[in-house]
Amino acid sequence: MTHGLTGIVITFNRIDVVETCLRSARIADELIVVDKGSTDGTAEVARRMADKFVQVPWSPTVEETRAAAIGLATTPWILSLDDDECLNGKAARVILSAVRQPEGSIYYLPYRHHVLGRHDERAYYWPEYRPVLFRRGAIRFTPVVHAGVHPVADDIVTISPESGAAIMHLSHKDAATWIEKTNRYTSRPDRAGSATAADLTPGGVIAMMQAYMSEVPLDDHDGYLAAVAALRGVYDVADAVKRWESRQPQSGARTFSDICRRLNAELEAVQAGLT
């Protein structure tokens, strides 16, 4: 063991990959798991594998929970993983070596997204990096979706993709999963994103889609790269639509309620005439 590393995992209903995720985090001296009310067996796996297991009320994203989870750690170094992230063997070795002989306070590792169950290095998402290892206090966390990580220390080490070390991001196994997360994330008022309500013009929507479709190479023979680019563009379009929606004087739910109230009155009048 490293004698100085705590693994932190926040989880909810991730029975398909959580054991592998926690196994990769078990390289740490202590493993803390925060469960957000899982109902699929995830909590049972986490209780068995964690040194500290905490259950908290469900919330739609991890950002609002991460800082509190890190506050439970007792070591100088933090390994922070979401429940759909697993270290490969080389990443585990890099992290153990970094804690023993640190060259910085924050380590960014390559992030291998698996969208629709696949990873393709020609896709728009490669390469990306995530700060998976850091000294306590080197990163400040806020509850903003996709923009809640704020490095405080400036001695940052970025591990090259050529090293073979990677965080395996096993989140989007199919289109339904992507669409569900798109809906959940774009419903958060405290979210980051470049899309605005003003983008909802024909040209703006085309531009949002084209930003990713333009990166699809001509040799995308089975359509995978186009499929994931389309999903990414749809995220921005959904984000823009919800920002537009939030500016409307009355919500659709309120409008439906008003319509039902009016219809109820009309139908009561009809029924009164039948008696």
Tab-separated table of C-alpha atoms in Angstrom:
chain	number	residue	atom	x	y	z
A	1	MET	CA	0.000	0.000	0.000
A	2	THR	CA	1.009	3.628	-0.421
A	3	HIS	CA	0.422	4.797	3.167
A	4	GLY	CA	-1.117	8.034	2.009
A	5	LEU	CA	-3.910	7.493	-0.544
A	6	THR	CA	-7.697	7.488	-0.166
A	7	GLY	CA	-9.984	6.288	-2.926
A	8	ILE	CA	-13.317	8.109	-3.234
A	9	VAL	CA	-16.232	6.743	-5.290
A	10	ILE	CA	-19.753	8.155	-5.461
A	11	THR	CA	-22.277	5.705	-6.835
A	12	PHE	CA	-25.899	5.119	-7.749
A	13	ASN	CA	-27.371	2.008	-9.412
A	14	ARG	CA	-24.210	0.960	-11.275
A	15	ILE	CA	-24.254	-2.766	-10.593
A	16	ASP	CA	-22.878	-3.586	-14.051
A	17	VAL	CA	-19.472	-1.957	-13.506
A	18	VAL	CA	-19.210	-0.855	-9.871
A	19	GLU	CA	-17.244	-3.892	-8.679
A	20	THR	CA	-14.531	-3.289	-11.289
A	21	CYS	CA	-14.529	0.414	-10.465
A	22	LEU	CA	-14.080	-0.290	-6.761
A	23	ARG	CA	-11.471	-2.961	-7.455
A	24	SER	CA	-9.397	-0.362	-9.302
A	25	ALA	CA	-9.828	2.116	-6.424
A	26	ARG	CA	-8.743	-0.542	-3.907
A	27	ILE	CA	-5.124	0.274	-4.707
A	28	ALA	CA	-5.635	3.004	-2.087
A	29	ASP	CA	-4.986	2.612	1.634
A	30	GLU	CA	-8.619	3.363	2.363
A	31	LEU	CA	-11.678	3.265	0.132
A	32	ILE	CA	-14.674	5.498	0.820
A	33	VAL	CA	-17.905	4.902	-1.077
A	34	VAL	CA	-20.873	7.262	-0.960
A	35	ASP	CA	-24.061	5.624	-2.212
A	36	LYS	CA	-26.975	7.795	-3.308
A	37	GLY	CA	-29.779	5.346	-2.589
A	38	SER	CA	-29.021	2.495	-4.988
A	39	THR	CA	-31.716	-0.141	-5.443
A	40	ASP	CA	-30.007	-2.596	-7.831
A	41	GLY	CA	-27.459	-4.308	-5.554
A	42	THR	CA	-24.762	-1.627	-5.910
A	43	ALA	CA	-24.920	-0.769	-2.207
A	44	GLU	CA	-24.323	-4.388	-1.204
A	45	VAL	CA	-21.209	-4.594	-3.369
A	46	ALA	CA	-19.956	-1.271	-2.021
A	47	ARG	CA	-20.502	-2.258	1.616
A	48	ARG	CA	-18.438	-5.380	1.040
A	49	MET	CA	-15.527	-3.619	-0.667
A	50	ALA	CA	-15.325	-0.244	1.088
A	51	ASP	CA	-13.589	0.709	4.325
A	52	LYS	CA	-16.138	3.476	4.839
A	53	PHE	CA	-19.628	3.272	3.364
A	54	VAL	CA	-22.046	6.202	3.561
A	55	GLN	CA	-25.551	6.547	2.160
A	56	VAL	CA	-26.984	9.945	1.286
A	57	PRO	CA	-30.224	11.069	-0.402
A	58	TRP	CA	-30.322	10.795	-4.185
A	59	SER	CA	-29.393	13.795	-6.282
A	60	PRO	CA	-29.062	13.845	-10.077
A	61	THR	CA	-25.307	14.442	-10.361
A	62	VAL	CA	-22.132	13.734	-8.373
A	63	GLU	CA	-20.862	17.303	-8.158
A	64	GLU	CA	-22.901	18.246	-5.102
A	65	THR	CA	-21.582	15.190	-3.214
A	66	ARG	CA	-17.917	15.048	-4.157
A	67	ALA	CA	-16.536	17.693	-1.793
A	68	ALA	CA	-18.327	16.175	1.201
A	69	ALA	CA	-17.014	12.718	0.293
A	70	ILE	CA	-13.453	13.989	0.088
A	71	GLY	CA	-13.913	15.538	3.509
A	72	LEU	CA	-14.148	12.010	4.937
A	73	ALA	CA	-10.644	11.090	3.752
A	74	THR	CA	-7.783	10.789	6.241
A	75	THR	CA	-4.778	10.789	3.880
A	76	PRO	CA	-2.801	13.472	1.996
A	77	TRP	CA	-3.643	12.088	-1.470
A	78	ILE	CA	-7.041	11.520	-3.081
A	79	LEU	CA	-7.949	9.141	-5.899
A	80	SER	CA	-11.370	10.292	-7.105
A	81	LEU	CA	-13.441	8.092	-9.425
A	82	ASP	CA	-17.040	8.164	-10.558
A	83	ASP	CA	-18.796	4.807	-10.470
A	84	ASP	CA	-18.517	4.402	-14.248
A	85	GLU	CA	-14.743	4.966	-14.245
A	86	CYS	CA	-12.182	2.183	-13.874
A	87	LEU	CA	-8.405	2.446	-13.866
A	88	ASN	CA	-6.563	0.143	-16.206
A	89	GLY	CA	-3.476	-1.620	-14.907
A	90	LYS	CA	-1.013	0.964	-16.209
A	91	ALA	CA	-3.028	3.804	-14.680
A	92	ALA	CA	-2.991	2.033	-11.320
A	93	ARG	CA	0.794	1.738	-11.497
A	94	VAL	CA	1.178	5.401	-12.488
A	95	ILE	CA	-0.921	6.498	-9.519
A	96	LEU	CA	0.920	4.334	-7.011
A	97	SER	CA	4.264	5.599	-8.311
A	98	ALA	CA	3.080	9.218	-8.207
A	99	VAL	CA	2.032	8.990	-4.569
A	100	ARG	CA	5.340	7.406	-3.584
A	101	GLN	CA	7.475	9.841	-5.606
A	102	PRO	CA	5.284	12.822	-6.509
A	103	GLU	CA	6.267	15.218	-9.280
A	104	GLY	CA	3.229	17.445	-8.836
A	105	SER	CA	0.071	17.999	-6.805
A	106	ILE	CA	-2.493	17.144	-9.493
A	107	TYR	CA	-2.321	14.309	-12.028
A	108	TYR	CA	-4.442	14.336	-15.180
A	109	LEU	CA	-4.879	10.960	-16.873
A	110	PRO	CA	-6.225	10.154	-20.359
A	111	TYR	CA	-9.956	9.551	-20.305
A	112	ARG	CA	-11.119	6.774	-22.624
A	113	HIS	CA	-14.819	7.361	-23.185
A	114	HIS	CA	-16.814	4.334	-24.284
A	115	VAL	CA	-19.868	5.767	-26.032
A	116	LEU	CA	-22.376	3.251	-27.419
A	117	GLY	CA	-20.139	0.640	-25.819
A	118	ARG	CA	-17.104	1.497	-27.946
A	119	HIS	CA	-14.021	3.671	-27.898
A	120	ASP	CA	-12.482	4.985	-31.088
A	121	GLU	CA	-9.437	7.250	-31.015
A	122	ARG	CA	-10.673	8.988	-34.173
A	123	ALA	CA	-13.779	10.260	-32.370
A	124	TYR	CA	-14.267	13.851	-31.189
A	125	TYR	CA	-13.822	12.766	-27.558
A	126	TRP	CA	-10.183	11.630	-27.840
A	127	PRO	CA	-7.985	12.581	-26.205
A	128	GLU	CA	-9.526	14.071	-23.075
A	129	TYR	CA	-8.008	14.184	-19.590
A	130	ARG	CA	-9.351	14.136	-16.055
A	131	PRO	CA	-7.681	15.007	-12.708
A	132	VAL	CA	-8.063	11.647	-11.010
A	133	LEU	CA	-5.235	12.013	-8.450
A	134	PHE	CA	-4.484	15.072	-6.319
A	135	ARG	CA	-3.254	16.244	-2.946
A	136	ARG	CA	-5.933	17.315	-0.511
A	137	GLY	CA	-6.627	21.000	-1.094
A	138	ALA	CA	-5.071	21.071	-4.574
A	139	ILE	CA	-8.520	21.101	-6.226
A	140	ARG	CA	-11.623	23.030	-5.220
A	141	PHE	CA	-14.986	21.475	-6.095
A	142	THR	CA	-18.231	23.304	-6.818
A	143	PRO	CA	-21.670	21.874	-7.755
A	144	VAL	CA	-21.604	23.063	-11.384
A	145	VAL	CA	-22.195	20.181	-13.788
A	146	HIS	CA	-19.217	19.700	-16.140
A	147	ALA	CA	-17.390	22.691	-14.642
A	148	GLY	CA	-17.114	21.874	-10.963
A	149	VAL	CA	-13.378	21.127	-10.820
A	150	HIS	CA	-11.103	24.081	-10.079
A	151	PRO	CA	-7.365	23.402	-9.684
A	152	VAL	CA	-5.811	25.472	-6.913
A	153	ALA	CA	-2.259	24.146	-7.229
A	154	ASP	CA	-0.346	24.883	-10.434
A	155	ASP	CA	2.103	21.956	-10.346
A	156	ILE	CA	0.067	19.738	-12.665
A	157	VAL	CA	1.291	16.545	-14.316
A	158	THR	CA	-0.463	15.286	-17.450
A	159	ILE	CA	0.092	11.631	-18.265
A	160	SER	CA	0.516	11.018	-21.986
A	161	PRO	CA	-1.863	8.694	-23.849
A	162	GLU	CA	1.245	6.993	-25.234
A	163	SER	CA	1.920	5.673	-21.718
A	164	GLY	CA	-1.062	3.323	-22.048
A	165	ALA	CA	-2.424	4.532	-18.703
A	166	ALA	CA	-6.108	5.456	-18.882
A	167	ILE	CA	-9.334	5.941	-16.998
A	168	MET	CA	-11.833	3.656	-18.697
A	169	HIS	CA	-15.109	5.602	-18.792
A	170	LEU	CA	-17.833	2.959	-19.113
A	171	SER	CA	-20.817	5.263	-18.961
A	172	HIS	CA	-22.756	5.302	-22.221
A	173	LYS	CA	-23.395	1.686	-23.163
A	174	ASP	CA	-26.208	2.639	-25.554
A	175	ALA	CA	-28.097	5.591	-27.004
A	176	ALA	CA	-30.801	5.355	-24.330
A	177	THR	CA	-28.185	5.882	-21.602
A	178	TRP	CA	-26.773	8.917	-23.403
A	179	ILE	CA	-30.229	10.457	-23.860
A	180	GLU	CA	-31.158	9.832	-20.213
A	181	LYS	CA	-27.976	11.541	-19.022
A	182	THR	CA	-28.460	14.365	-21.504
A	183	ASN	CA	-31.908	15.004	-20.063
A	184	ARG	CA	-30.681	14.789	-16.469
A	185	TYR	CA	-27.629	17.005	-16.908
A	186	THR	CA	-29.297	19.675	-19.028
A	187	SER	CA	-32.083	19.942	-16.447
A	188	ARG	CA	-29.624	21.196	-13.832
A	189	PRO	CA	-29.779	24.998	-13.402
A	190	ASP	CA	-26.126	25.044	-12.278
A	191	ARG	CA	-24.545	23.541	-15.384
A	192	ALA	CA	-21.798	24.572	-17.736
A	193	GLY	CA	-22.267	24.718	-21.476
A	194	SER	CA	-21.652	26.887	-24.503
A	195	ALA	CA	-25.192	26.644	-25.896
A	196	THR	CA	-27.628	29.519	-25.315
A	197	ALA	CA	-31.259	30.233	-26.111
A	198	ALA	CA	-30.021	32.595	-28.844
A	199	ASP	CA	-28.560	29.595	-30.689
A	200	LEU	CA	-32.045	28.346	-31.542
A	201	THR	CA	-32.079	29.559	-35.105
A	202	PRO	CA	-31.869	27.239	-38.121
A	203	GLY	CA	-28.272	28.275	-38.632
A	204	GLY	CA	-27.477	27.991	-34.933
A	205	VAL	CA	-28.815	24.465	-34.639
A	206	ILE	CA	-26.915	23.426	-37.763
A	207	ALA	CA	-23.751	24.947	-36.301
A	208	MET	CA	-24.156	23.047	-33.034
A	209	MET	CA	-24.493	19.764	-34.897
A	210	GLN	CA	-21.792	20.588	-37.420
A	211	ALA	CA	-19.266	21.377	-34.681
A	212	TYR	CA	-18.926	17.634	-34.075
A	213	MET	CA	-20.065	16.188	-37.393
A	214	SER	CA	-17.290	18.120	-39.132
A	215	GLU	CA	-14.746	15.987	-37.248
A	216	VAL	CA	-16.073	12.714	-38.646
A	217	PRO	CA	-13.502	11.252	-41.070
A	218	LEU	CA	-14.491	10.001	-44.491
A	219	ASP	CA	-13.480	6.448	-43.599
A	220	ASP	CA	-16.222	6.101	-40.965
A	221	HIS	CA	-17.417	2.972	-42.716
A	222	ASP	CA	-19.916	1.654	-40.163
A	223	GLY	CA	-21.231	5.070	-39.047
A	224	TYR	CA	-19.999	4.885	-35.435
A	225	LEU	CA	-18.107	8.170	-35.510
A	226	ALA	CA	-21.081	9.958	-37.054
A	227	ALA	CA	-23.394	8.411	-34.450
A	228	VAL	CA	-21.396	9.651	-31.470
A	229	ALA	CA	-20.888	13.064	-33.079
A	230	ALA	CA	-24.652	13.324	-33.574
A	231	LEU	CA	-25.289	12.417	-29.933
A	232	ARG	CA	-22.850	15.107	-28.808
A	233	GLY	CA	-24.545	17.698	-31.000
A	234	VAL	CA	-27.952	16.663	-29.670
A	235	TYR	CA	-26.683	17.374	-26.150
A	236	ASP	CA	-25.949	20.984	-27.077
A	237	VAL	CA	-29.266	21.370	-28.890
A	238	ALA	CA	-31.143	20.001	-25.853
A	239	ASP	CA	-29.173	22.368	-23.633
A	240	ALA	CA	-30.121	25.334	-25.820
A	241	VAL	CA	-33.793	24.325	-25.902
A	242	LYS	CA	-33.925	24.054	-22.097
A	243	ARG	CA	-32.235	27.436	-21.693
A	244	TRP	CA	-34.873	28.904	-24.035
A	245	GLU	CA	-37.592	27.093	-22.105
A	246	SER	CA	-36.411	28.550	-18.787
A	247	ARG	CA	-36.928	32.073	-20.166
A	248	GLN	CA	-40.558	31.580	-21.121
A	249	PRO	CA	-43.175	33.478	-19.079
A	250	GLN	CA	-45.044	30.268	-18.250
A	251	SER	CA	-43.952	26.642	-18.122
A	252	GLY	CA	-45.563	23.919	-20.178
A	253	ALA	CA	-46.665	22.239	-16.951
A	254	ARG	CA	-48.471	25.399	-15.863
A	255	THR	CA	-50.079	25.716	-19.294
A	256	PHE	CA	-51.298	22.103	-19.148
A	257	SER	CA	-52.721	22.756	-15.690
A	258	ASP	CA	-54.611	25.803	-16.988
A	259	ILE	CA	-55.968	23.808	-19.948
A	260	CYS	CA	-57.143	20.991	-17.680
A	261	ARG	CA	-58.830	23.478	-15.358
A	262	ARG	CA	-60.685	25.043	-18.275
A	263	LEU	CA	-61.655	21.670	-19.745
A	264	ASN	CA	-62.878	20.461	-16.374
A	265	ALA	CA	-65.165	23.490	-16.127
A	266	GLU	CA	-66.470	22.941	-19.661
A	267	LEU	CA	-67.092	19.236	-19.027
A	268	GLU	CA	-68.846	19.942	-15.739
A	269	ALA	CA	-71.196	22.267	-17.633
A	270	VAL	CA	-71.899	19.545	-20.178
A	271	GLN	CA	-72.556	16.995	-17.456
A	272	ALA	CA	-74.835	19.433	-15.632
A	273	GLY	CA	-76.900	19.742	-18.815
A	274	LEU	CA	-77.352	15.973	-18.904
A	275	THR	CA	-79.036	15.831	-15.514
